[in-house]
mmCIF file of C-alpha atoms and ligand atoms in Angstrom:
data_model
loop_
_atom_site.group_PDB
_atom_site.id
_atom_site.type_symbol
_atom_site.label_atom_id
_atom_site.label_comp_id
_atom_site.label_asym_id
_atom_site.label_seq_id
_atom_site.Cartn_x
_atom_site.Cartn_y
_atom_site.Cartn_z
ATOM 1 C CA MET T 29 -10.432 -7.060 -1.561
ATOM 2 C CA ASP T 30 -11.655 -5.426 -4.805
ATOM 3 C CA HIS T 31 -12.059 -1.673 -5.122
ATOM 4 C CA SER T 32 -15.868 -1.545 -5.380
ATOM 5 C CA ARG T 33 -16.203 -3.540 -2.158
ATOM 6 C CA ARG T 34 -13.662 -1.250 -0.504
ATOM 7 C CA LYS T 35 -15.732 1.811 -1.439
ATOM 8 C CA LEU T 36 -18.951 0.222 -0.165
ATOM 9 C CA MET T 37 -17.324 -0.844 3.084
ATOM 10 C CA ILE T 38 -15.903 2.639 3.665
ATOM 11 C CA GLY T 39 -19.455 3.942 3.852
ATOM 12 C CA LEU T 40 -20.567 1.112 6.121
ATOM 13 C CA GLY T 41 -17.482 1.546 8.239
ATOM 14 C CA ALA T 42 -18.263 5.163 9.064
ATOM 15 C CA GLY T 43 -21.606 4.102 10.511
ATOM 16 C CA ALA T 44 -20.041 1.222 12.379
ATOM 17 C CA MET T 45 -17.525 3.479 14.053
ATOM 18 C CA ILE T 46 -20.115 5.986 15.197
ATOM 19 C CA ALA T 47 -22.365 3.187 16.424
ATOM 20 C CA THR T 48 -19.516 1.707 18.439
ATOM 21 C CA THR T 49 -18.179 4.862 19.993
ATOM 22 C CA GLY T 50 -21.229 7.077 20.160
ATOM 23 C CA VAL T 51 -19.188 9.999 18.884
ATOM 24 C CA ALA T 52 -16.798 9.576 15.973
ATOM 25 C CA GLY T 53 -13.261 9.974 17.255
ATOM 26 C CA THR T 54 -13.974 9.074 20.891
ATOM 27 C CA SER T 55 -11.275 6.769 22.238
ATOM 28 C CA ILE T 56 -12.218 3.243 23.286
ATOM 29 C CA ILE T 57 -10.459 1.297 26.017
ATOM 30 C CA GLN T 58 -10.671 -2.466 25.700
ATOM 31 C CA THR T 59 -8.746 -5.379 27.107
ATOM 32 C CA ILE T 60 -7.481 -7.900 24.587
ATOM 33 C CA GLU T 61 -6.313 -11.178 26.112
ATOM 34 C CA ILE T 62 -2.993 -12.509 24.842
ATOM 35 C CA ASP T 63 -2.352 -16.205 25.458
ATOM 36 C CA GLY T 64 1.089 -16.607 23.937
ATOM 37 C CA LYS T 65 4.237 -14.522 23.737
ATOM 38 C CA ARG T 66 4.401 -10.765 24.230
ATOM 39 C CA TYR T 67 7.024 -9.642 21.764
ATOM 40 C CA ALA T 68 8.564 -6.260 22.414
ATOM 41 C CA MET T 69 11.614 -4.239 21.406
ATOM 42 C CA ILE T 70 14.165 -1.895 22.926
ATOM 43 C CA HIS T 71 15.786 0.874 20.899
ATOM 44 C CA ASP T 72 18.915 1.982 22.725
ATOM 45 C CA GLU T 73 19.184 5.608 21.655
ATOM 46 C CA SER T 74 22.508 5.906 23.471
ATOM 47 C CA LEU T 75 24.056 3.339 21.092
ATOM 48 C CA CYS T 76 22.274 4.350 17.867
ATOM 49 C CA ILE T 77 24.431 6.118 15.272
ATOM 50 C CA GLY T 78 21.629 6.853 12.797
ATOM 51 C CA CYS T 79 23.119 4.704 10.027
ATOM 52 C CA GLU T 80 19.649 3.579 8.851
ATOM 53 C CA ALA T 81 20.808 0.023 8.143
ATOM 54 C CA CYS T 82 17.627 -1.011 9.975
ATOM 55 C CA VAL T 83 15.455 1.069 7.649
ATOM 56 C CA ILE T 84 17.020 -0.429 4.528
ATOM 57 C CA ALA T 85 16.813 -3.994 5.861
ATOM 58 C CA CYS T 86 13.142 -3.512 6.768
ATOM 59 C CA LYS T 87 12.276 -2.249 3.285
ATOM 60 C CA GLU T 88 14.028 -5.141 1.571
ATOM 61 C CA THR T 89 12.696 -7.882 3.832
ATOM 62 C CA ASN T 90 9.100 -6.728 3.791
ATOM 63 C CA ASN T 91 8.877 -5.391 0.210
ATOM 64 C CA VAL T 92 7.787 -1.992 1.478
ATOM 65 C CA PRO T 93 6.846 0.255 -1.483
ATOM 66 C CA ASP T 94 9.112 3.222 -2.275
ATOM 67 C CA SER T 95 6.403 5.709 -1.322
ATOM 68 C CA ALA T 96 6.056 4.270 2.214
ATOM 69 C CA THR T 97 8.145 3.144 5.158
ATOM 70 C CA ARG T 98 7.498 1.003 8.206
ATOM 71 C CA LEU T 99 10.443 2.438 10.064
ATOM 72 C CA GLU T 100 12.110 5.841 10.267
ATOM 73 C CA ILE T 101 15.103 7.045 12.247
ATOM 74 C CA ILE T 102 14.532 10.691 13.088
ATOM 75 C CA ARG T 103 17.634 12.754 13.743
ATOM 76 C CA SER T 104 17.662 15.703 16.120
ATOM 77 C CA GLY T 105 20.432 17.994 17.224
ATOM 78 C CA PRO T 106 23.283 18.602 17.331
ATOM 79 C CA VAL T 107 23.105 18.397 21.123
ATOM 80 C CA GLY T 108 25.715 18.713 23.858
ATOM 81 C CA GLU T 109 28.652 21.076 24.064
ATOM 82 C CA PHE T 110 31.876 20.966 22.107
ATOM 83 C CA PRO T 111 33.824 18.680 22.063
ATOM 84 C CA ASP T 112 31.145 16.386 23.553
ATOM 85 C CA ILE T 113 28.620 16.987 20.806
ATOM 86 C CA ARG T 114 26.454 14.632 18.736
ATOM 87 C CA TYR T 115 23.091 13.996 17.112
ATOM 88 C CA SER T 116 20.311 11.980 18.729
ATOM 89 C CA PHE T 117 18.187 9.382 16.962
ATOM 90 C CA PHE T 118 14.586 8.403 17.565
ATOM 91 C CA ARG T 119 12.954 5.302 16.082
ATOM 92 C CA LYS T 120 9.507 5.913 14.571
ATOM 93 C CA SER T 121 7.637 2.657 13.979
ATOM 94 C CA CYS T 122 4.686 0.717 15.345
ATOM 95 C CA GLN T 123 4.824 0.437 19.153
ATOM 96 C CA HIS T 124 2.782 -2.788 19.206
ATOM 97 C CA CYS T 125 0.519 -1.264 21.807
ATOM 98 C CA GLU T 126 -1.265 -3.592 24.225
ATOM 99 C CA ASN T 127 -4.196 -1.169 24.199
ATOM 100 C CA PRO T 128 -4.083 -0.228 20.502
ATOM 101 C CA PRO T 129 -6.439 2.490 19.213
ATOM 102 C CA CYS T 130 -5.876 1.236 15.654
ATOM 103 C CA VAL T 131 -7.455 -2.097 16.578
ATOM 104 C CA HIS T 132 -10.307 -0.598 18.566
ATOM 105 C CA VAL T 133 -11.511 1.651 15.724
ATOM 106 C CA CYS T 134 -11.189 -0.853 12.874
ATOM 107 C CA PRO T 135 -14.737 -1.648 11.669
ATOM 108 C CA THR T 136 -13.871 -4.942 9.971
ATOM 109 C CA GLY T 137 -11.428 -6.667 12.323
ATOM 110 C CA ALA T 138 -8.660 -6.220 9.757
ATOM 111 C CA SER T 139 -6.516 -4.548 12.383
ATOM 112 C CA TYR T 140 -5.911 -7.005 15.195
ATOM 113 C CA ILE T 141 -3.535 -8.326 17.850
ATOM 114 C CA ASP T 142 -2.077 -11.720 17.030
ATOM 115 C CA LYS T 143 -2.781 -13.703 20.194
ATOM 116 C CA LYS T 144 0.221 -16.011 19.784
ATOM 117 C CA THR T 145 2.746 -13.177 19.691
ATOM 118 C CA GLY T 146 1.045 -10.025 20.954
ATOM 119 C CA ILE T 147 2.032 -8.369 17.680
ATOM 120 C CA VAL T 148 -0.411 -5.824 16.241
ATOM 121 C CA ASP T 149 -0.984 -6.753 12.605
ATOM 122 C CA VAL T 150 -3.265 -6.123 9.617
ATOM 123 C CA ASN T 151 -5.198 -8.690 7.587
ATOM 124 C CA PRO T 152 -5.237 -7.197 4.070
ATOM 125 C CA ASP T 153 -8.124 -9.456 3.033
ATOM 126 C CA ARG T 154 -10.388 -7.767 5.575
ATOM 127 C CA CYS T 155 -9.115 -4.209 5.155
ATOM 128 C CA VAL T 156 -11.445 -1.808 3.324
ATOM 129 C CA GLY T 157 -9.011 1.105 3.286
ATOM 130 C CA CYS T 158 -11.200 3.380 5.410
ATOM 131 C CA GLN T 159 -8.093 4.803 7.158
ATOM 132 C CA TYR T 160 -9.707 4.987 10.613
ATOM 133 C CA CYS T 161 -6.673 3.189 12.028
ATOM 134 C CA ILE T 162 -4.344 5.729 10.431
ATOM 135 C CA ALA T 163 -6.262 8.573 12.047
ATOM 136 C CA ALA T 164 -6.447 6.784 15.421
ATOM 137 C CA CYS T 165 -2.770 5.862 15.761
ATOM 138 C CA PRO T 166 -1.121 8.453 18.008
ATOM 139 C CA TYR T 167 2.298 7.435 16.711
ATOM 140 C CA LYS T 168 1.484 8.087 13.010
ATOM 141 C CA VAL T 169 3.140 4.927 11.755
ATOM 142 C CA ARG T 170 0.488 3.523 9.396
ATOM 143 C CA TYR T 171 0.008 3.980 5.679
ATOM 144 C CA ILE T 172 -2.106 2.614 2.853
ATOM 145 C CA ASP T 173 -0.045 0.288 0.693
ATOM 146 C CA PRO T 174 -0.372 1.643 -2.868
ATOM 147 C CA VAL T 175 -0.328 -1.877 -4.328
ATOM 148 C CA THR T 176 -2.607 -3.846 -1.987
ATOM 149 C CA LYS T 177 -4.719 -0.775 -0.978
ATOM 150 C CA SER T 178 -4.636 -2.164 2.571
ATOM 151 C CA ALA T 179 -3.406 -0.398 5.706
ATOM 152 C CA ASP T 180 0.081 -1.551 6.633
ATOM 153 C CA LYS T 181 2.899 -0.961 9.130
ATOM 154 C CA CYS T 182 5.679 -2.751 11.021
ATOM 155 C CA ASP T 183 4.727 -6.277 12.109
ATOM 156 C CA PHE T 184 8.057 -7.061 13.813
ATOM 157 C CA CYS T 185 8.701 -9.148 10.659
ATOM 158 C CA ARG T 186 6.083 -11.623 11.941
ATOM 159 C CA LYS T 187 5.255 -12.960 8.475
ATOM 160 C CA SER T 188 8.821 -12.863 7.142
ATOM 161 C CA LYS T 189 11.709 -13.325 9.579
ATOM 162 C CA LEU T 190 9.851 -14.547 12.677
ATOM 163 C CA ALA T 191 8.018 -17.140 10.604
ATOM 164 C CA ASN T 192 11.455 -18.622 9.823
ATOM 165 C CA GLY T 193 12.611 -18.523 13.432
ATOM 166 C CA GLU T 194 14.786 -15.467 12.814
ATOM 167 C CA LEU T 195 14.994 -12.071 14.472
ATOM 168 C CA PRO T 196 13.359 -9.019 12.856
ATOM 169 C CA SER T 197 15.543 -7.767 10.024
ATOM 170 C CA CYS T 198 16.194 -4.389 11.684
ATOM 171 C CA VAL T 199 17.639 -6.166 14.728
ATOM 172 C CA GLU T 200 19.876 -8.369 12.586
ATOM 173 C CA ALA T 201 21.078 -5.426 10.503
ATOM 174 C CA CYS T 202 22.004 -3.085 13.344
ATOM 175 C CA PRO T 203 25.807 -2.758 13.575
ATOM 176 C CA LYS T 204 25.676 -1.286 17.101
ATOM 177 C CA GLN T 205 23.348 -3.820 18.767
ATOM 178 C CA ALA T 206 21.066 -0.878 19.506
ATOM 179 C CA LEU T 207 17.952 -3.027 19.005
ATOM 180 C CA ILE T 208 16.918 -5.818 21.373
ATOM 181 C CA PHE T 209 13.894 -7.975 20.593
ATOM 182 C CA GLY T 210 12.203 -10.660 22.656
ATOM 183 C CA ASP T 211 9.357 -12.054 24.690
ATOM 184 C CA LEU T 212 8.267 -10.115 27.780
ATOM 185 C CA ASN T 213 6.640 -13.288 29.102
ATOM 186 C CA ASP T 214 10.000 -15.093 29.217
ATOM 187 C CA PRO T 215 11.966 -14.029 32.311
ATOM 188 C CA GLN T 216 15.212 -15.244 30.690
ATOM 189 C CA SER T 217 14.757 -13.387 27.378
ATOM 190 C CA ASP T 218 17.382 -10.853 26.300
ATOM 191 C CA ILE T 219 14.800 -8.105 26.441
ATOM 192 C CA ASN T 220 13.800 -8.856 30.031
ATOM 193 C CA ILE T 221 17.432 -9.031 31.129
ATOM 194 C CA ALA T 222 18.093 -5.696 29.402
ATOM 195 C CA LEU T 223 14.994 -4.122 30.951
ATOM 196 C CA LYS T 224 16.262 -5.084 34.400
ATOM 197 C CA ASN T 225 19.585 -3.383 33.772
ATOM 198 C CA LYS T 226 18.727 -0.278 31.734
ATOM 199 C CA ALA T 227 16.659 2.785 32.478
ATOM 200 C CA VAL T 228 14.032 3.031 29.758
ATOM 201 C CA TYR T 229 11.097 5.180 28.739
ATOM 202 C CA ARG T 230 8.105 4.649 26.463
ATOM 203 C CA TYR T 231 6.869 7.307 24.056
ATOM 204 C CA LYS T 232 3.403 8.734 24.809
ATOM 205 C CA LYS T 233 2.867 6.169 27.559
ATOM 206 C CA TYR T 234 0.563 8.675 29.246
ATOM 207 C CA LEU T 235 -2.069 7.970 26.545
ATOM 208 C CA GLY T 236 -2.674 4.544 28.065
ATOM 209 C CA THR T 237 -1.760 2.724 24.851
ATOM 210 C CA LYS T 238 0.705 0.448 26.688
ATOM 211 C CA PRO T 239 3.395 0.622 23.996
ATOM 212 C CA LYS T 240 5.810 -2.315 23.793
ATOM 213 C CA MET T 241 8.615 -0.245 22.276
ATOM 214 C CA PHE T 242 11.041 0.649 25.061
ATOM 215 C CA ARG T 243 13.769 3.246 24.624
ATOM 216 C CA VAL T 244 17.059 3.765 26.392
ATOM 217 C CA PRO T 245 17.463 7.539 26.400
ATOM 218 C CA ASP T 246 20.482 9.201 24.892
ATOM 219 C CA LYS T 247 22.163 11.038 27.731
ATOM 220 C CA PHE T 248 22.447 14.107 25.497
ATOM 221 C CA ASN T 249 18.828 14.193 24.496
ATOM 222 C CA GLU T 250 15.657 15.262 26.224
ATOM 223 C CA VAL T 251 13.262 12.334 26.676
ATOM 224 C CA GLN T 252 10.189 12.776 24.446
ATOM 225 C CA SER T 253 6.945 12.498 26.367
HETATM 226 S S1 LIG F 8 1.680 2.329 17.312
HETATM 227 FE FE1 LIG F 8 -0.176 2.871 16.167
HETATM 228 S S2 LIG F 8 -0.352 1.233 14.633
HETATM 229 FE FE2 LIG F 8 1.033 0.488 16.219
HETATM 230 S S3 LIG F 8 -0.262 -0.651 17.683
HETATM 231 FE FE3 LIG F 8 -0.050 1.459 18.472
HETATM 232 S S4 LIG F 8 -1.845 2.523 17.659
HETATM 233 FE FE4 LIG F 8 -1.611 0.652 16.437
HETATM 234 S S1 LIG F 9 -7.152 -1.805 8.981
HETATM 235 FE FE1 LIG F 9 -7.487 0.441 9.010
HETATM 236 S S2 LIG F 9 -7.950 0.989 6.884
HETATM 237 FE FE2 LIG F 9 -8.228 -1.247 7.071
HETATM 238 S S3 LIG F 9 -10.394 -1.541 7.580
HETATM 239 FE FE3 LIG F 9 -9.319 -1.444 9.531
HETATM 240 S S4 LIG F 9 -9.440 0.724 10.147
HETATM 241 FE FE4 LIG F 9 -9.946 0.636 7.950
HETATM 242 S S1 LIG F 10 20.724 0.115 12.367
HETATM 243 FE FE1 LIG F 10 20.983 0.419 14.587
HETATM 244 S S2 LIG F 10 22.502 2.076 14.766
HETATM 245 FE FE2 LIG F 10 21.718 2.132 12.646
HETATM 246 S S3 LIG F 10 19.977 3.603 12.735
HETATM 247 FE FE3 LIG F 10 19.106 1.563 13.057
HETATM 248 S S4 LIG F 10 19.036 1.295 15.299
HETATM 249 FE FE4 LIG F 10 20.437 3.011 14.870
#
């Protein structure tokens, strides 16, 4: 989308948002029907060593610009008591929410849930760069791509690796098998088997966003609410 159209649509978008919500910034709860897979991920914080191989693989696979990232590993600590002491690692990336504020506030439909996969994605051809989705995302994982001028974020490698029948690049790159990816609608998927056998939590679940990023807590770390 060219820049003049983006500027025009930003103005129109502000009106659209207020018209939809009544008050700018009010949250909207909607149900979006998914008729295919429901891809999700587990980050096992008890296995993660913070090597950032996942971050590097993501950048390379998805041509993420230097000034942005789709995935961060945030280190905290040290925690525990000597000699049982270590750092903890928290994955910051899109949660692929089933009730995604970024989708609800988007005035153009550029931000959407792909119905075949349940993955929250962005259509750069429809994005006007208004940044409503960036403001609405409680996980702060979106950015404006400096080249395309479109909002962007993790898409579970939907358009790169998944399109070739491969796993997301972060999952493939992880040397500790700390990332598990799969379809929640398939009872036999690795992720469902893992979810039956591991205690997990979801970050900011209380917001009602229904995040599909599950986390196995590090026994040394306090679970983030
Ligand atoms: S984490 Fe943010 S960008 Fe991702 S689906 Fe949820 S609200 Fe949207
Ligand atoms: S994807 Fe985000 S930046 Fe793009 S039009 Fe939608 S709300 Fe605006
Ligand atoms: S590649 Fe695996 S072990 Fe390394 S930081 Fe990422 S999730 Fe953690």
